[in-house]
Amino acid sequence: MEPYTTADATLLRRAYYAEIAGRYWKRSVTEAEIDQGMLDFPADGLRPPTGNFVVGRLDGRPLACGGIFLLDPATAELTRIYVDSSARGTGGGAALLAALEEEARAMGAERMRLDTRTDLVEARALYARHGYREIPAYNSGPYAQHWFEKPLV
């Protein structure tokens, strides 16, 4: 676990936002747009006792991140899951999910949920490979198109 405010965590959260916004808008995003996105979707809940944040490293380099926060005492939600394109296919996504699931269990969660978009095909495949199943909508997020859940106990 690592505070979402460290330099490495902030760099990764910015890369995450640049990728998801760029894919959504089908163009590169500007630094100003990333700044605004970080303000519009703050990471405040990704710290104890309501959540946590993970920075994944490969050969010491920060290349992945993700967060969790508690929706209720038994339900944690995954958010800001990102693996740098240079590290995809190395098992980093699986390791990141495992670390976040373990942290959610330590916080008392019995299930993990997440929402994602249709165009994030790789993310949806990662979740399905690791036991997440599509469920009915549990929120009405502006970009939520698919909802997943996995039992943790």
PDB file of C-alpha atoms in Angstrom:
ATOM      1  CA  MET A   1       0.000   0.000   0.000  1.00  0.00           C
ATOM      2  CA  GLU A   2       1.140   3.507  -0.729  1.00  0.00           C
ATOM      3  CA  PRO A   3      -0.573   6.855  -0.236  1.00  0.00           C
ATOM      4  CA  TYR A   4      -2.238   8.037  -3.437  1.00  0.00           C
ATOM      5  CA  THR A   5      -0.475  11.375  -2.936  1.00  0.00           C
ATOM      6  CA  THR A   6       3.125  10.184  -3.446  1.00  0.00           C
ATOM      7  CA  ALA A   7       4.956  11.330  -6.564  1.00  0.00           C
ATOM      8  CA  ASP A   8       4.828   7.823  -8.095  1.00  0.00           C
ATOM      9  CA  ALA A   9       1.128   7.369  -7.282  1.00  0.00           C
ATOM     10  CA  THR A  10       0.268  10.780  -8.690  1.00  0.00           C
ATOM     11  CA  LEU A  11       2.216  10.088 -11.883  1.00  0.00           C
ATOM     12  CA  LEU A  12       0.341   6.798 -12.336  1.00  0.00           C
ATOM     13  CA  ARG A  13      -3.059   8.342 -11.573  1.00  0.00           C
ATOM     14  CA  ARG A  14      -2.351  10.980 -14.216  1.00  0.00           C
ATOM     15  CA  ALA A  15      -1.359   8.288 -16.727  1.00  0.00           C
ATOM     16  CA  TYR A  16      -4.558   6.399 -15.886  1.00  0.00           C
ATOM     17  CA  TYR A  17      -6.685   9.465 -16.488  1.00  0.00           C
ATOM     18  CA  ALA A  18      -4.835  10.324 -19.724  1.00  0.00           C
ATOM     19  CA  GLU A  19      -5.485   6.827 -21.048  1.00  0.00           C
ATOM     20  CA  ILE A  20      -9.133   6.471 -20.090  1.00  0.00           C
ATOM     21  CA  ALA A  21     -10.017  10.021 -21.193  1.00  0.00           C
ATOM     22  CA  GLY A  22      -8.040   9.672 -24.405  1.00  0.00           C
ATOM     23  CA  ARG A  23      -9.752   6.421 -25.263  1.00  0.00           C
ATOM     24  CA  TYR A  24     -13.146   7.911 -24.467  1.00  0.00           C
ATOM     25  CA  TRP A  25     -12.562  11.083 -26.484  1.00  0.00           C
ATOM     26  CA  LYS A  26     -10.558   9.203 -29.151  1.00  0.00           C
ATOM     27  CA  ARG A  27      -7.708  11.711 -29.001  1.00  0.00           C
ATOM     28  CA  SER A  28      -4.759  12.698 -26.862  1.00  0.00           C
ATOM     29  CA  VAL A  29      -5.642  14.708 -23.793  1.00  0.00           C
ATOM     30  CA  THR A  30      -3.909  17.859 -22.661  1.00  0.00           C
ATOM     31  CA  GLU A  31      -2.218  18.376 -19.316  1.00  0.00           C
ATOM     32  CA  ALA A  32      -4.977  20.861 -18.460  1.00  0.00           C
ATOM     33  CA  GLU A  33      -7.620  18.202 -19.173  1.00  0.00           C
ATOM     34  CA  ILE A  34      -5.764  15.752 -16.954  1.00  0.00           C
ATOM     35  CA  ASP A  35      -5.590  18.382 -14.214  1.00  0.00           C
ATOM     36  CA  GLN A  36      -9.340  18.971 -14.506  1.00  0.00           C
ATOM     37  CA  GLY A  37     -10.072  15.241 -14.496  1.00  0.00           C
ATOM     38  CA  MET A  38      -8.062  14.821 -11.323  1.00  0.00           C
ATOM     39  CA  LEU A  39     -10.155  17.586  -9.729  1.00  0.00           C
ATOM     40  CA  ASP A  40     -13.453  16.211 -11.041  1.00  0.00           C
ATOM     41  CA  PHE A  41     -12.696  12.682  -9.801  1.00  0.00           C
ATOM     42  CA  PRO A  42     -10.656  13.116  -6.602  1.00  0.00           C
ATOM     43  CA  ALA A  43      -8.990  10.168  -4.930  1.00  0.00           C
ATOM     44  CA  ASP A  44      -9.755  11.312  -1.378  1.00  0.00           C
ATOM     45  CA  GLY A  45     -11.515   8.063  -0.409  1.00  0.00           C
ATOM     46  CA  LEU A  46      -8.485   5.937  -1.288  1.00  0.00           C
ATOM     47  CA  ARG A  47      -6.906   6.158   2.154  1.00  0.00           C
ATOM     48  CA  PRO A  48      -7.481   4.375   5.437  1.00  0.00           C
ATOM     49  CA  PRO A  49      -9.823   3.747   7.052  1.00  0.00           C
ATOM     50  CA  THR A  50     -12.225   3.954   4.076  1.00  0.00           C
ATOM     51  CA  GLY A  51      -9.886   2.744   1.345  1.00  0.00           C
ATOM     52  CA  ASN A  52      -6.357   2.252   0.154  1.00  0.00           C
ATOM     53  CA  PHE A  53      -4.080   2.597  -2.861  1.00  0.00           C
ATOM     54  CA  VAL A  54      -1.438   0.342  -4.407  1.00  0.00           C
ATOM     55  CA  VAL A  55       1.496   1.205  -6.636  1.00  0.00           C
ATOM     56  CA  GLY A  56       2.881  -1.763  -8.542  1.00  0.00           C
ATOM     57  CA  ARG A  57       6.516  -1.820  -9.578  1.00  0.00           C
ATOM     58  CA  LEU A  58       8.454  -3.870 -12.088  1.00  0.00           C
ATOM     59  CA  ASP A  59      12.221  -3.822 -11.637  1.00  0.00           C
ATOM     60  CA  GLY A  60      11.715  -0.902  -9.254  1.00  0.00           C
ATOM     61  CA  ARG A  61       9.810   1.219 -11.781  1.00  0.00           C
ATOM     62  CA  PRO A  62       6.244   2.323 -10.893  1.00  0.00           C
ATOM     63  CA  LEU A  63       4.114   0.860 -13.694  1.00  0.00           C
ATOM     64  CA  ALA A  64       0.727   0.008 -12.191  1.00  0.00           C
ATOM     65  CA  CYS A  65      -1.759   1.338  -9.689  1.00  0.00           C
ATOM     66  CA  GLY A  66      -5.187   0.799  -8.282  1.00  0.00           C
ATOM     67  CA  GLY A  67      -7.387   1.736  -5.409  1.00  0.00           C
ATOM     68  CA  ILE A  68     -10.209   0.437  -3.290  1.00  0.00           C
ATOM     69  CA  PHE A  69     -12.766   2.067  -1.088  1.00  0.00           C
ATOM     70  CA  LEU A  70     -15.575   0.696   1.005  1.00  0.00           C
ATOM     71  CA  LEU A  71     -19.085   1.133  -0.350  1.00  0.00           C
ATOM     72  CA  ASP A  72     -20.405  -0.429   2.859  1.00  0.00           C
ATOM     73  CA  PRO A  73     -18.780  -2.583   5.585  1.00  0.00           C
ATOM     74  CA  ALA A  74     -19.002  -5.733   3.421  1.00  0.00           C
ATOM     75  CA  THR A  75     -18.418  -4.284  -0.069  1.00  0.00           C
ATOM     76  CA  ALA A  76     -15.275  -2.756  -1.505  1.00  0.00           C
ATOM     77  CA  GLU A  77     -15.028  -1.127  -4.913  1.00  0.00           C
ATOM     78  CA  LEU A  78     -12.048  -1.257  -7.271  1.00  0.00           C
ATOM     79  CA  THR A  79     -11.110   1.990  -8.954  1.00  0.00           C
ATOM     80  CA  ARG A  80      -8.304   3.580 -10.976  1.00  0.00           C
ATOM     81  CA  ILE A  81      -6.890   0.256 -12.114  1.00  0.00           C
ATOM     82  CA  TYR A  82      -4.025   0.996 -14.465  1.00  0.00           C
ATOM     83  CA  VAL A  83      -1.080  -0.916 -15.900  1.00  0.00           C
ATOM     84  CA  ASP A  84       1.363   0.976 -18.105  1.00  0.00           C
ATOM     85  CA  SER A  85       1.366  -0.343 -21.670  1.00  0.00           C
ATOM     86  CA  SER A  86       5.030  -1.378 -21.317  1.00  0.00           C
ATOM     87  CA  ALA A  87       4.113  -3.717 -18.451  1.00  0.00           C
ATOM     88  CA  ARG A  88       0.973  -5.311 -19.895  1.00  0.00           C
ATOM     89  CA  GLY A  89       1.250  -9.049 -20.300  1.00  0.00           C
ATOM     90  CA  THR A  90       3.731  -9.400 -17.416  1.00  0.00           C
ATOM     91  CA  GLY A  91       1.201 -10.479 -14.776  1.00  0.00           C
ATOM     92  CA  GLY A  92       1.136  -7.042 -13.209  1.00  0.00           C
ATOM     93  CA  GLY A  93      -2.619  -6.696 -13.541  1.00  0.00           C
ATOM     94  CA  ALA A  94      -3.179 -10.009 -11.760  1.00  0.00           C
ATOM     95  CA  ALA A  95      -0.729  -9.062  -9.002  1.00  0.00           C
ATOM     96  CA  LEU A  96      -2.425  -5.687  -8.598  1.00  0.00           C
ATOM     97  CA  LEU A  97      -5.870  -7.297  -8.285  1.00  0.00           C
ATOM     98  CA  ALA A  98      -4.561  -9.822  -5.756  1.00  0.00           C
ATOM     99  CA  ALA A  99      -3.017  -7.084  -3.585  1.00  0.00           C
ATOM    100  CA  LEU A 100      -6.185  -4.993  -3.667  1.00  0.00           C
ATOM    101  CA  GLU A 101      -8.405  -7.995  -2.916  1.00  0.00           C
ATOM    102  CA  GLU A 102      -6.219  -8.889   0.058  1.00  0.00           C
ATOM    103  CA  GLU A 103      -6.424  -5.331   1.354  1.00  0.00           C
ATOM    104  CA  ALA A 104     -10.211  -5.361   0.931  1.00  0.00           C
ATOM    105  CA  ARG A 105     -10.413  -8.591   2.950  1.00  0.00           C
ATOM    106  CA  ALA A 106      -8.242  -7.007   5.661  1.00  0.00           C
ATOM    107  CA  MET A 107     -10.755  -4.133   5.774  1.00  0.00           C
ATOM    108  CA  GLY A 108     -13.589  -6.638   6.295  1.00  0.00           C
ATOM    109  CA  ALA A 109     -15.009  -6.703   2.773  1.00  0.00           C
ATOM    110  CA  GLU A 110     -16.771  -9.876   1.670  1.00  0.00           C
ATOM    111  CA  ARG A 111     -17.126  -8.847  -1.970  1.00  0.00           C
ATOM    112  CA  MET A 112     -15.426  -6.593  -4.505  1.00  0.00           C
ATOM    113  CA  ARG A 113     -17.319  -4.584  -7.089  1.00  0.00           C
ATOM    114  CA  LEU A 114     -16.347  -2.338  -9.958  1.00  0.00           C
ATOM    115  CA  ASP A 115     -17.795  -0.527 -12.903  1.00  0.00           C
ATOM    116  CA  THR A 116     -16.136   0.000 -16.258  1.00  0.00           C
ATOM    117  CA  ARG A 117     -16.793   1.047 -19.824  1.00  0.00           C
ATOM    118  CA  THR A 118     -17.439  -0.997 -22.946  1.00  0.00           C
ATOM    119  CA  ASP A 119     -14.330   0.310 -24.730  1.00  0.00           C
ATOM    120  CA  LEU A 120     -12.021  -0.878 -21.922  1.00  0.00           C
ATOM    121  CA  VAL A 121     -11.948  -4.379 -23.404  1.00  0.00           C
ATOM    122  CA  GLU A 122      -8.633  -5.384 -21.811  1.00  0.00           C
ATOM    123  CA  ALA A 123      -9.829  -4.408 -18.346  1.00  0.00           C
ATOM    124  CA  ARG A 124     -13.061  -6.365 -18.719  1.00  0.00           C
ATOM    125  CA  ALA A 125     -11.080  -9.418 -19.873  1.00  0.00           C
ATOM    126  CA  LEU A 126      -8.705  -9.095 -16.886  1.00  0.00           C
ATOM    127  CA  TYR A 127     -11.595  -8.980 -14.443  1.00  0.00           C
ATOM    128  CA  ALA A 128     -13.344 -11.961 -16.052  1.00  0.00           C
ATOM    129  CA  ARG A 129     -10.104 -14.022 -15.980  1.00  0.00           C
ATOM    130  CA  HIS A 130      -9.831 -13.373 -12.244  1.00  0.00           C
ATOM    131  CA  GLY A 131     -13.290 -14.409 -11.152  1.00  0.00           C
ATOM    132  CA  TYR A 132     -15.291 -11.214 -11.582  1.00  0.00           C
ATOM    133  CA  ARG A 133     -18.781 -11.741 -13.001  1.00  0.00           C
ATOM    134  CA  GLU A 134     -21.054  -9.185 -14.592  1.00  0.00           C
ATOM    135  CA  ILE A 135     -23.897  -8.076 -12.341  1.00  0.00           C
ATOM    136  CA  PRO A 136     -26.800  -5.638 -12.641  1.00  0.00           C
ATOM    137  CA  ALA A 137     -25.940  -1.964 -12.255  1.00  0.00           C
ATOM    138  CA  TYR A 138     -25.251  -0.971  -8.643  1.00  0.00           C
ATOM    139  CA  ASN A 139     -24.523   2.680  -9.392  1.00  0.00           C
ATOM    140  CA  SER A 140     -25.291   5.283 -12.020  1.00  0.00           C
ATOM    141  CA  GLY A 141     -21.808   6.613 -12.731  1.00  0.00           C
ATOM    142  CA  PRO A 142     -21.566   8.779 -15.838  1.00  0.00           C
ATOM    143  CA  TYR A 143     -19.160   6.343 -17.528  1.00  0.00           C
ATOM    144  CA  ALA A 144     -20.402   3.060 -16.048  1.00  0.00           C
ATOM    145  CA  GLN A 145     -21.552   0.605 -18.712  1.00  0.00           C
ATOM    146  CA  HIS A 146     -20.594  -2.752 -17.157  1.00  0.00           C
ATOM    147  CA  TRP A 147     -20.642  -3.785 -13.504  1.00  0.00           C
ATOM    148  CA  PHE A 148     -18.697  -6.670 -11.990  1.00  0.00           C
ATOM    149  CA  GLU A 149     -18.512  -8.420  -8.629  1.00  0.00           C
ATOM    150  CA  LYS A 150     -16.327 -11.070  -7.048  1.00  0.00           C
ATOM    151  CA  PRO A 151     -16.830 -12.796  -3.687  1.00  0.00           C
ATOM    152  CA  LEU A 152     -13.802 -12.398  -1.413  1.00  0.00           C
ATOM    153  CA  VAL A 153     -14.777 -14.967   1.218  1.00  0.00           C
TER     154      VAL A 153
END
